[in-house]
mmCIF file of C-alpha atoms in Angstrom:
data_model
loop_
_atom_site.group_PDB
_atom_site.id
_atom_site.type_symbol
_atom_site.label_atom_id
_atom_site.label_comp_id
_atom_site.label_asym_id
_atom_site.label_seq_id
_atom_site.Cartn_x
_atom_site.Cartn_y
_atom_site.Cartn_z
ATOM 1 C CA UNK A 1 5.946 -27.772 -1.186
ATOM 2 C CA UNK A 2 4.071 -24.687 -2.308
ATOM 3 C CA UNK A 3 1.258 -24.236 1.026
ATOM 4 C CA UNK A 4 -0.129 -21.300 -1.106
ATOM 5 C CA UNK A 5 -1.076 -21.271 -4.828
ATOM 6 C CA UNK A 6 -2.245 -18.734 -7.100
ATOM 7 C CA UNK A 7 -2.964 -21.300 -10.535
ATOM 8 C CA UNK A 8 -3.718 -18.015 -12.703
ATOM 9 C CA UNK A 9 -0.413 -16.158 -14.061
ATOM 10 C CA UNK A 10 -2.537 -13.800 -15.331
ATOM 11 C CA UNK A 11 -6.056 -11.976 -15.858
ATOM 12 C CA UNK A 12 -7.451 -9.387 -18.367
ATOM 13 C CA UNK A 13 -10.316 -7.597 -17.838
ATOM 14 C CA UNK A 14 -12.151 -4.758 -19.052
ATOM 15 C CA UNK A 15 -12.552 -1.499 -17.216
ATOM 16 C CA UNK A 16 -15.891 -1.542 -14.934
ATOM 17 C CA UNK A 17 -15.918 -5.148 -14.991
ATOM 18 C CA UNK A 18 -15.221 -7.943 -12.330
ATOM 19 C CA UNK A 19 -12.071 -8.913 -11.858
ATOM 20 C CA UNK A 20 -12.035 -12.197 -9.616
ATOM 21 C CA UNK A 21 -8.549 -13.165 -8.206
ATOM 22 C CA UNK A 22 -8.249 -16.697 -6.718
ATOM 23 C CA UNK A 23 -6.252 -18.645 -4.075
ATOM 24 C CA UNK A 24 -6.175 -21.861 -2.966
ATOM 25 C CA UNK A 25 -4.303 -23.367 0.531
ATOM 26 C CA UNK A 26 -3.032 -26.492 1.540
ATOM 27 C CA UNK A 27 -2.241 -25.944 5.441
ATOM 28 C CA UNK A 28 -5.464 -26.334 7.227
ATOM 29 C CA UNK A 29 -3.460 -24.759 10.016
ATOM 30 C CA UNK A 30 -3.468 -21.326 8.618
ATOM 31 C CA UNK A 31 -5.783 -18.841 10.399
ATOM 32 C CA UNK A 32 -5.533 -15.388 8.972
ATOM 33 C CA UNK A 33 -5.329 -14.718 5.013
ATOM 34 C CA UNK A 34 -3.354 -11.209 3.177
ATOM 35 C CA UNK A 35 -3.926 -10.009 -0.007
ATOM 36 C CA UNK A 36 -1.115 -7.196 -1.044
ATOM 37 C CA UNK A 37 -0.931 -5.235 -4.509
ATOM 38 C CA UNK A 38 2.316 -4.622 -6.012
ATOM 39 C CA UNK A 39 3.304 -2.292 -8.502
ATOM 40 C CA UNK A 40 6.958 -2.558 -10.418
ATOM 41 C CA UNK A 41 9.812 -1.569 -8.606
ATOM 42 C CA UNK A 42 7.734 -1.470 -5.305
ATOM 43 C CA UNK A 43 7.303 -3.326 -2.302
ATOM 44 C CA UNK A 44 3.970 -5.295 -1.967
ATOM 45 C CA UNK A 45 0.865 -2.822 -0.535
ATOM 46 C CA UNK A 46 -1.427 -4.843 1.826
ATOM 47 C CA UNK A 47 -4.650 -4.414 0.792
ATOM 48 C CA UNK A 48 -7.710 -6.713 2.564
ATOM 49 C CA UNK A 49 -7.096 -9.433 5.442
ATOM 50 C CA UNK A 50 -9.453 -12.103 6.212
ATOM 51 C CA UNK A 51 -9.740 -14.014 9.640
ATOM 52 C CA UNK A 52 -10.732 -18.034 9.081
ATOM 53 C CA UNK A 53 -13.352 -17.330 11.587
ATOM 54 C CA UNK A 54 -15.572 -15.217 8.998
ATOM 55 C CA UNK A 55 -16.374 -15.986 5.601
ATOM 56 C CA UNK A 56 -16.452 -12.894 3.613
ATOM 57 C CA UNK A 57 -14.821 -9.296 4.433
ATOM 58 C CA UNK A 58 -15.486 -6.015 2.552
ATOM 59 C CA UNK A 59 -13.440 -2.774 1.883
ATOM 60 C CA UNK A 60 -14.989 -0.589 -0.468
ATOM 61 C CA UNK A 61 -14.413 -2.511 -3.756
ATOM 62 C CA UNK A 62 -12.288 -5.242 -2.735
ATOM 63 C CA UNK A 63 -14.158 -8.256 -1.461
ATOM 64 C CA UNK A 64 -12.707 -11.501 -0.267
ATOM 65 C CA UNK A 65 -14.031 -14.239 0.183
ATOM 66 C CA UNK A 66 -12.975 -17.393 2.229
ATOM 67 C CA UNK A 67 -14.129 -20.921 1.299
ATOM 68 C CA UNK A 68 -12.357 -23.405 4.603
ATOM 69 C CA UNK A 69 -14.027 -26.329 3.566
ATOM 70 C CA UNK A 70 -12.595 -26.179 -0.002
ATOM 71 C CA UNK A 71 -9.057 -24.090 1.354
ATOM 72 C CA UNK A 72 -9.697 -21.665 -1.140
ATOM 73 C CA UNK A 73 -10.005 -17.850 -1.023
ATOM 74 C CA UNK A 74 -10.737 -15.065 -3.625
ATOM 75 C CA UNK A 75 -10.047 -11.307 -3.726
ATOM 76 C CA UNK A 76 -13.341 -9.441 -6.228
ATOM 77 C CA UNK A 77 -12.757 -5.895 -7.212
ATOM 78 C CA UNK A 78 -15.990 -4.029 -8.552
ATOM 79 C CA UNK A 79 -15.841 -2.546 -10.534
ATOM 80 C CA UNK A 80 -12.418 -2.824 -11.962
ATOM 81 C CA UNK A 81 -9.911 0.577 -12.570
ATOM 82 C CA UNK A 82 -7.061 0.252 -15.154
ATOM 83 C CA UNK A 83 -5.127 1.616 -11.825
ATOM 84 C CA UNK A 84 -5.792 -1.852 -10.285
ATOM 85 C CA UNK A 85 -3.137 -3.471 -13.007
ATOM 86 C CA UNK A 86 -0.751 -4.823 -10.690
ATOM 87 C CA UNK A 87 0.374 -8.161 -9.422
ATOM 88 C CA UNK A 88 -1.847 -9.624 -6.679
ATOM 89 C CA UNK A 89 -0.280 -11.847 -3.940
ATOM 90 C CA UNK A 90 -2.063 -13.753 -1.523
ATOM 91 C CA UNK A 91 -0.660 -14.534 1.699
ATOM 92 C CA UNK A 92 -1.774 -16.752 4.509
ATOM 93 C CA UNK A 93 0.174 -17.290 8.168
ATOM 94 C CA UNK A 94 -0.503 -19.499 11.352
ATOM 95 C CA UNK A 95 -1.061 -18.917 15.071
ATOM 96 C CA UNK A 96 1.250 -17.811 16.816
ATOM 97 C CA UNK A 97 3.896 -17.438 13.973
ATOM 98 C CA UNK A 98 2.272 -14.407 13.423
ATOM 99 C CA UNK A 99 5.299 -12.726 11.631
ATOM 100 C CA UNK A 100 5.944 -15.728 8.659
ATOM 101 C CA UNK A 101 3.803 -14.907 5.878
ATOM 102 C CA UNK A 102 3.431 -17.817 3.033
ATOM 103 C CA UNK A 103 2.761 -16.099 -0.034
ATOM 104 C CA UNK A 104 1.532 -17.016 -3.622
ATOM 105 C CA UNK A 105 3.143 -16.705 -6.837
ATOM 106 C CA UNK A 106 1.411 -13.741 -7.597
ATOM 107 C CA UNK A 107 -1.268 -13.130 -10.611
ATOM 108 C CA UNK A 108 -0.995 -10.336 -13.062
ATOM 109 C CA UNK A 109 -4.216 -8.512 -13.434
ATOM 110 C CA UNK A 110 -3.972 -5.721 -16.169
ATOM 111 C CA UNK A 111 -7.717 -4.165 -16.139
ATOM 112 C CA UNK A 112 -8.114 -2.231 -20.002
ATOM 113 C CA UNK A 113 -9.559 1.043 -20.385
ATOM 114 C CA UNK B 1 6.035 9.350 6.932
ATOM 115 C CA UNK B 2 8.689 7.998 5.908
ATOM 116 C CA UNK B 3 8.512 3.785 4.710
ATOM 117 C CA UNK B 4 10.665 1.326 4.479
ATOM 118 C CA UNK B 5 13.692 2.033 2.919
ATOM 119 C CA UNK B 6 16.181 -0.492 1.395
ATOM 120 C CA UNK B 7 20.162 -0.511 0.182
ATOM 121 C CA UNK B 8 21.371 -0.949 -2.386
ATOM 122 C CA UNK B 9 18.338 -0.654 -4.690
ATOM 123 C CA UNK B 10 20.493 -3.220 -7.169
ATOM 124 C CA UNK B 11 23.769 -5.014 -6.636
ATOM 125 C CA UNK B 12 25.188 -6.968 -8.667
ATOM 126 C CA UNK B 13 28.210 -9.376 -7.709
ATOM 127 C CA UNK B 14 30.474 -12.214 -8.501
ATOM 128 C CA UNK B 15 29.365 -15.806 -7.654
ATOM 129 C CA UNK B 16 31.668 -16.539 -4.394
ATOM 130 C CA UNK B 17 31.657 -12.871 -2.528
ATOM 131 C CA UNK B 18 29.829 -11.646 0.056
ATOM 132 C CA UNK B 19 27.090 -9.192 0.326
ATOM 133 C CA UNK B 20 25.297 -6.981 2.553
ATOM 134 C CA UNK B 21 21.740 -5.841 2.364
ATOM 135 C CA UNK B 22 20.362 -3.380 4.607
ATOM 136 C CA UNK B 23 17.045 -2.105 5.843
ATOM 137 C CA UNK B 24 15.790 0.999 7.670
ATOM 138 C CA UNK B 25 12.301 0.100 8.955
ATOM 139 C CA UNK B 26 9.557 2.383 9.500
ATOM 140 C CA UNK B 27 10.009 4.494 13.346
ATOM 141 C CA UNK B 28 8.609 2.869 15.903
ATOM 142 C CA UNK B 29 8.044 -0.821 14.626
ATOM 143 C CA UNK B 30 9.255 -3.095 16.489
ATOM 144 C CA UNK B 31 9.066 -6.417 14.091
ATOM 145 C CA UNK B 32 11.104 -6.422 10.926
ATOM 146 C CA UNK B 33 10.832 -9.409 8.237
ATOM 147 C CA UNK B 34 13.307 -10.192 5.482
ATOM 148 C CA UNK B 35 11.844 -12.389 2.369
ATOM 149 C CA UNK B 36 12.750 -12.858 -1.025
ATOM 150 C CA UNK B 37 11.013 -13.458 -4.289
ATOM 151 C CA UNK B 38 12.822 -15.269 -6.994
ATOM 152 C CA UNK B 39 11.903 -14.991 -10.918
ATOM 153 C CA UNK B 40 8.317 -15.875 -11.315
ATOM 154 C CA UNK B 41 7.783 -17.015 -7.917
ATOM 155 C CA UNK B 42 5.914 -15.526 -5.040
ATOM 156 C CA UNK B 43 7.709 -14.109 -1.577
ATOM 157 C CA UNK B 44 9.692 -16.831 0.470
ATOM 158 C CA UNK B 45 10.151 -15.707 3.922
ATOM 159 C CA UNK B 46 13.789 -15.679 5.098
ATOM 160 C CA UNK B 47 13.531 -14.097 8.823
ATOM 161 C CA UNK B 48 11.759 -11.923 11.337
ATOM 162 C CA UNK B 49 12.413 -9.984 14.320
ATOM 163 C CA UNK B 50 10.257 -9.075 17.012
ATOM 164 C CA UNK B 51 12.035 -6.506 20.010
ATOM 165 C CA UNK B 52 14.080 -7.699 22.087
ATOM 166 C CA UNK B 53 13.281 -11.636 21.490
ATOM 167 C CA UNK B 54 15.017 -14.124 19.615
ATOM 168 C CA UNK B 55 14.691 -14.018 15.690
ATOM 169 C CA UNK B 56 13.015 -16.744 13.731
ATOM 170 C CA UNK B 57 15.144 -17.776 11.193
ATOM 171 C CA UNK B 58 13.115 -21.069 9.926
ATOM 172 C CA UNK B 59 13.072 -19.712 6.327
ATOM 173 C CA UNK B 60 16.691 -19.146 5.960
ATOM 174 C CA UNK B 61 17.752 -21.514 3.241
ATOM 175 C CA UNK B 62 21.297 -22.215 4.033
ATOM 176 C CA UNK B 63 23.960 -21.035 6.770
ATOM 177 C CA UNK B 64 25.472 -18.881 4.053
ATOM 178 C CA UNK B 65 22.534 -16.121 4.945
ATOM 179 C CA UNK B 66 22.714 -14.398 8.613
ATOM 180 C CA UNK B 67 20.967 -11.242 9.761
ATOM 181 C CA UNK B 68 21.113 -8.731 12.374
ATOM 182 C CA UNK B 69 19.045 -6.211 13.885
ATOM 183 C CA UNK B 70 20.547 -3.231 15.982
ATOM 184 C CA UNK B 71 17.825 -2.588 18.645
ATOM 185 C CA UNK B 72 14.610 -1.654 16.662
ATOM 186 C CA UNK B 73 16.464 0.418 14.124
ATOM 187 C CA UNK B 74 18.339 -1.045 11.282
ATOM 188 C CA UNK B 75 18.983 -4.580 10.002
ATOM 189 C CA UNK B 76 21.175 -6.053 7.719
ATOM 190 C CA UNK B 77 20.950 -9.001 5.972
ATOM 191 C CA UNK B 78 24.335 -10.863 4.722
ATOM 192 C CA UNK B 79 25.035 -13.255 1.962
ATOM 193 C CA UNK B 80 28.443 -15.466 2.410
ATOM 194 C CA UNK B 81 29.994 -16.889 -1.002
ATOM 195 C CA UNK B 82 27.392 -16.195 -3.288
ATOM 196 C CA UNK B 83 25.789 -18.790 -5.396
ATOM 197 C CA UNK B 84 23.516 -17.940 -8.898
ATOM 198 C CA UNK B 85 20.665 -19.415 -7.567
ATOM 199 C CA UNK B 86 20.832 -16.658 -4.523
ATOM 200 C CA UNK B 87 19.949 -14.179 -7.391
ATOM 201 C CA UNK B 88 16.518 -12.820 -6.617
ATOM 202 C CA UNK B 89 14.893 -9.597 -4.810
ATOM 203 C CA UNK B 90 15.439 -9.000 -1.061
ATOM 204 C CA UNK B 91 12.331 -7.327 0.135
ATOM 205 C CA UNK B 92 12.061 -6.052 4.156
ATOM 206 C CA UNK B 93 8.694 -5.316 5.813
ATOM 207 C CA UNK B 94 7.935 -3.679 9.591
ATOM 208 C CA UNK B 95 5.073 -3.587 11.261
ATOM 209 C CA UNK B 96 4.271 -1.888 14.575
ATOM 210 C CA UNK B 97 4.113 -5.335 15.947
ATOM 211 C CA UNK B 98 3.682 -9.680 15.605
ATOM 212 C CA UNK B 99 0.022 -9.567 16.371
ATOM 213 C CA UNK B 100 -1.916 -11.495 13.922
ATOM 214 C CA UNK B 101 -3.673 -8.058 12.233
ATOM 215 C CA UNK B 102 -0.790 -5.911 12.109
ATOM 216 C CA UNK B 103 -0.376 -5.205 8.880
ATOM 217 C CA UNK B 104 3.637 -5.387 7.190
ATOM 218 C CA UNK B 105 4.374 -2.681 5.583
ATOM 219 C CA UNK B 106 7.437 -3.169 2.341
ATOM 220 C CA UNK B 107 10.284 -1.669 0.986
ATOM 221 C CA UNK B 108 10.884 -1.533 -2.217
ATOM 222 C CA UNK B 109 13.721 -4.140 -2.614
ATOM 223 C CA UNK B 110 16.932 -4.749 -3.336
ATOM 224 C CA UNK B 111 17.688 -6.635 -6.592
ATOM 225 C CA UNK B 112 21.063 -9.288 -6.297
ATOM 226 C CA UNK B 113 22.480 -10.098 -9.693
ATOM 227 C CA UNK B 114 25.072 -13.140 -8.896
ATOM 228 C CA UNK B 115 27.273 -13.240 -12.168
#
């Protein structure tokens, strides 16, 4: 039973553009939402968190976004670097199993110069 | 600093032997997580441990897999009788601690090849 899916393998986009990355959740039960980079041969890099209590939170260009009534979250990066080609996971975890993190399957963004 | 840093970085091994996977976390961090990510899949949690308390091992998948943790230092996670399907990437994380913004921080892996 997959609690956290990423339905986008992949993404292309150019250089400078948008690149929205989307997520969608099943447990209504999960209270705090990751979103981690990862490069080949590396671990996953956390990049943005989102409490459910807000509905938007902002790190320079990363932007996510958290829709509870629809379960469904999205990571924006503007604009887009062809450094940000990586795999994106989103993650999501419950009170007070703060350690278990559910992840995604991951989606490939490869940004072009 | 120093990261997370994982052992071996690739091991392969025969369907039926054991195997043991280590993990030096990050100084001073007193949770450690173990989770794997199969082929085209995203991260499945395994375990975590969190000082002195018990572990939660809910995401082990079968009583072949058993870890350990000395103190808050290193932590090994072991593989009995291999099967194919245990073929994936072992990936620890640390963090300073279980509250729900403290951020995990990865090592780069350990890829099992079960021939």
């Amino acid at each position: 039973d997959q609690q956290v899916k990423q339905n986008s393998p992949s993404l292309s986009v150019q250089e400078g553009r948008i690149s929205i990355l989307n997520c969608d959740y099943t447990n209504s039960m999960f209270d705090y939402f990751l979103w981690y980079k990862k490069y080949p041969a590396e671990g996953p890099t956390f990049l943005i968190s989102i409490s459910s209590i807000k509905d938007k939170n902002e790190d320079g260009r990363f932007t996510v976004f958290l829709n509870k009534s629809a379960k469904h979250l999205s990571l924006h990066i503007v604009p887009s670097q062809p450094g940000d080609s990586a795999v994106y996971f989103c993650a999501a975890r419950t009170s007070p199993s703060y350690g278990k993190l559910t992840f995604g399957q991951g989606t490939i963004l490869t940004v072009h110069p | 600093g120093a990261g997370v840093s994982q052992s071996p970085s690739n091991k392969v091994t025969e369907k039926g032997k054991d195997v043991e996977l280590r993990c030096d976390p990050i100084s001073g961090h007193t949770a450690l997580y173990w989770y794997r990510q199969r082929l085209g899949q995203g991260l499945e949690f395994l375990i975590y441990f969190q000082g002195n308390s018990a572990p939660d091992k809910s995401g082990l998948p079968s009583d072949r897999f058993s870890a350990e943790r000395t103190g808050e230092s290193v932590s090994t996670l072991t593989i009995q009788r291999t099967q194919q399907e245990d073929s994936a990437v072992y990936l620890c994380a640390s963090s300073v601690g279980q509250g729900i913004s403290y951020e995990q921080y990865f090592g780069p892996g350990t890829r099992l090849t079960v021939t």
